[in-house]
C-alpha positions as a Python dict, from the first residue, in 0.01 Angstrom:
ca = {
    (1, 'M'): (0, 0, 0),
    (2, 'I'): (239, -56, 241),
    (3, 'A'): (360, 281, 181),
    (4, 'A'): (46, 413, 241),
    (5, 'A'): (-17, 243, 558),
    (6, 'L'): (305, 424, 664),
    (7, 'L'): (176, 753, 537),
    (8, 'L'): (-96, 794, 704),
    (9, 'L'): (80, 629, 1052),
    (10, 'L'): (336, 902, 1048),
    (11, 'Q'): (25, 1126, 971),
    (12, 'T'): (-86, 1048, 1334),
    (13, 'A'): (189, 1011, 1492),
    (14, 'A'): (160, 1285, 1779),
    (15, 'A'): (368, 1595, 1667),
    (16, 'P'): (473, 1923, 1890),
    (17, 'G'): (224, 2200, 1942),
    (18, 'E'): (116, 2501, 2095),
    (19, 'T'): (314, 2621, 2391),
    (20, 'R'): (227, 2913, 2595),
    (21, 'S'): (390, 3083, 2886),
    (22, 'F'): (131, 3225, 3221),
    (23, 'G'): (233, 3381, 3460),
    (24, 'D'): (574, 3070, 3638),
    (25, 'W'): (369, 2788, 3448),
    (26, 'M'): (379, 2680, 3096),
    (27, 'A'): (175, 2455, 2890),
    (28, 'G'): (72, 2322, 2598),
    (29, 'C'): (-66, 2031, 2377),
    (30, 'D'): (37, 1792, 2139),
    (31, 'N'): (-175, 1703, 1788),
    (32, 'A'): (-317, 1466, 1933),
    (33, 'L'): (-475, 1652, 2196),
    (34, 'V'): (-246, 1521, 2513),
    (35, 'C'): (-122, 1847, 2723),
    (36, 'E'): (81, 1887, 2988),
    (37, 'A'): (135, 2212, 3254),
    (38, 'Q'): (446, 2294, 3424),
    (39, 'S'): (667, 2481, 3670),
    (40, 'L'): (902, 2622, 3605),
    (41, 'P'): (1143, 2534, 3810),
    (42, 'W'): (1257, 2658, 4158),
    (43, 'T'): (1610, 2566, 4284),
    (44, 'A'): (1680, 2611, 4697),
    (45, 'D'): (2092, 2604, 4846),
    (46, 'G'): (2115, 2220, 4978),
    (47, 'G'): (2441, 2277, 5188),
    (48, 'G'): (2675, 2367, 4850),
    (49, 'E'): (2439, 2175, 4611),
    (50, 'L'): (2129, 2258, 4420),
    (51, 'I'): (1821, 2085, 4452),
    (52, 'A'): (1500, 2148, 4162),
    (53, 'Y'): (1177, 2062, 4176),
    (54, 'Q'): (928, 2109, 3889),
    (55, 'L'): (499, 2001, 3941),
    (56, 'V'): (410, 1876, 3631),
    (57, 'V'): (25, 1786, 3537),
    (58, 'T'): (-9, 1513, 3213),
    (59, 'R'): (-389, 1496, 3074),
    (60, 'A'): (-500, 1326, 2750),
    (61, 'A'): (-751, 1355, 2535),
    (62, 'A'): (-973, 1102, 2580),
    (63, 'P'): (-1345, 1249, 2736),
    (64, 'D'): (-1336, 1010, 3032),
    (65, 'A'): (-892, 1101, 3089),
    (66, 'T'): (-831, 1225, 3392),
    (67, 'P'): (-471, 1480, 3518),
    (68, 'H'): (-184, 1313, 3594),
    (69, 'I'): (27, 1481, 3789),
    (70, 'H'): (418, 1437, 3915),
    (71, 'L'): (740, 1604, 4040),
    (72, 'L'): (1017, 1637, 3846),
    (73, 'N'): (1363, 1648, 4034),
    (74, 'Q'): (1711, 1631, 4012),
    (75, 'E'): (1907, 1492, 4307),
    (76, 'E'): (1996, 1166, 4249),
    (77, 'E'): (1981, 1048, 4567),
    (78, 'G'): (1661, 1185, 4795),
    (79, 'P'): (1428, 1074, 4995),
    (80, 'Y'): (1156, 816, 4906),
    (81, 'R'): (890, 1020, 4995),
    (82, 'L'): (887, 1389, 4970),
    (83, 'P'): (583, 1614, 5167),
    (84, 'V'): (396, 1875, 4937),
    (85, 'L'): (264, 2154, 5096),
    (86, 'V'): (38, 2445, 4917),
    (87, 'D'): (32, 2768, 5094),
    (88, 'G'): (201, 2647, 5469),
    (89, 'R'): (-28, 2292, 5411),
    (90, 'E'): (19, 1946, 5379),
    (91, 'V'): (-168, 1871, 5068),
    (92, 'A'): (-21, 1512, 4901),
    (93, 'V'): (300, 1352, 4919),
    (94, 'A'): (518, 1206, 4665),
    (95, 'T'): (684, 867, 4664),
    (96, 'R'): (974, 778, 4426),
    (97, 'G'): (851, 675, 4116),
    (98, 'E'): (1012, 390, 3851),
    (99, 'S'): (1266, 651, 3750),
    (100, 'E'): (1542, 848, 3931),
    (101, 'D'): (1395, 1171, 3884),
    (102, 'S'): (1029, 1119, 3900),
    (103, 'Y'): (831, 1124, 4202),
    (104, 'V'): (436, 1022, 4218),
    (105, 'F'): (139, 1086, 4367),
    (106, 'T'): (-189, 841, 4471),
    (107, 'E'): (-495, 924, 4278),
    (108, 'D'): (-707, 1080, 4563),
    (109, 'A'): (-336, 1249, 4652),
    (110, 'G'): (-253, 1368, 4307),
    (111, 'A'): (-670, 1509, 4306),
    (112, 'A'): (-614, 1682, 4576),
    (113, 'L'): (-263, 1873, 4495),
    (114, 'L'): (-481, 1997, 4179),
    (115, 'A'): (-744, 2120, 4352),
    (116, 'A'): (-488, 2290, 4624),
    (117, 'I'): (-289, 2438, 4284),
    (118, 'V'): (-544, 2620, 4103),
    (119, 'T'): (-615, 2837, 4412),
    (120, 'G'): (-344, 2783, 4634),
    (121, 'E'): (-17, 3073, 4591),
    (122, 'T'): (265, 2856, 4642),
    (123, 'A'): (409, 2491, 4670),
    (124, 'Q'): (728, 2376, 4913),
    (125, 'V'): (854, 2009, 4881),
    (126, 'Q'): (1068, 1923, 5144),
    (127, 'S'): (1316, 1786, 4978),
    (128, 'R'): (1611, 1685, 5272),
    (129, 'E'): (1557, 1724, 5651),
    (130, 'G'): (1803, 1987, 5753),
    (131, 'L'): (1781, 2142, 5444),
    (132, 'P'): (1558, 2441, 5362),
    (133, 'P'): (1226, 2374, 5149),
    (134, 'V'): (1204, 2441, 4793),
    (135, 'T'): (931, 2666, 4693),
    (136, 'L'): (752, 2633, 4315),
    (137, 'S'): (524, 2940, 4229),
    (138, 'L'): (183, 2848, 4179),
    (139, 'A'): (132, 3198, 4014),
    (140, 'G'): (26, 3139, 3602),
    (141, 'S'): (-102, 2730, 3721),
    (142, 'S'): (-473, 2817, 3716),
    (143, 'A'): (-453, 2998, 3380),
    (144, 'A'): (-260, 2747, 3216),
    (145, 'L'): (-505, 2452, 3308),
    (146, 'R'): (-750, 2590, 3222),
    (147, 'W'): (-578, 2714, 2844),
    (148, 'I'): (-512, 2311, 2868),
    (149, 'D'): (-924, 2243, 2904),
    (150, 'E'): (-1004, 2490, 2678),
    (151, 'R'): (-763, 2326, 2383),
    (152, 'Q'): (-913, 1993, 2501),
    (153, 'R'): (-1260, 2127, 2473),
    (154, 'R'): (-1347, 2077, 2793),
    (155, 'A'): (-1436, 2435, 2921),
    (156, 'G'): (-1751, 2463, 3147),
    (157, 'T'): (-1804, 2069, 3086),
    (158, 'V'): (-1768, 1850, 3431),
    (159, 'T'): (-1394, 1734, 3349),
    (160, 'A'): (-1256, 2034, 3287),
}
């Protein structure tokens, strides 16, 4: 009985699935249809140091699941708040998350950023005062997110 329950548990555990590349973005879903789209990491020279950022959009498979967006960085120390601009316009501000390398957005800020990402060309992150902003390409972001919609059978629905 225990062996059968363990086998059932192993069969339902999330496992890696197909991943695809779309311009400067990658997308993938596991076998539970939890999907993620990521910008390729881009760096800027921060006065002799490389500063890398990456936008990540994750959405669970549930019909009422909303996308969650966060920003990964490779800086060990950084500001508490990171303004994010899309095509030169400030769209959202990220705040440091629970882990050192992650910045999070409020639900409203994340929704505004997501809407801007799918129609924008570039996003910029101002990491620290006096350093050049890091520019992230949004080429392929819309296609990556549409691919996720198709995998989760959301295409053409109000949750897409």
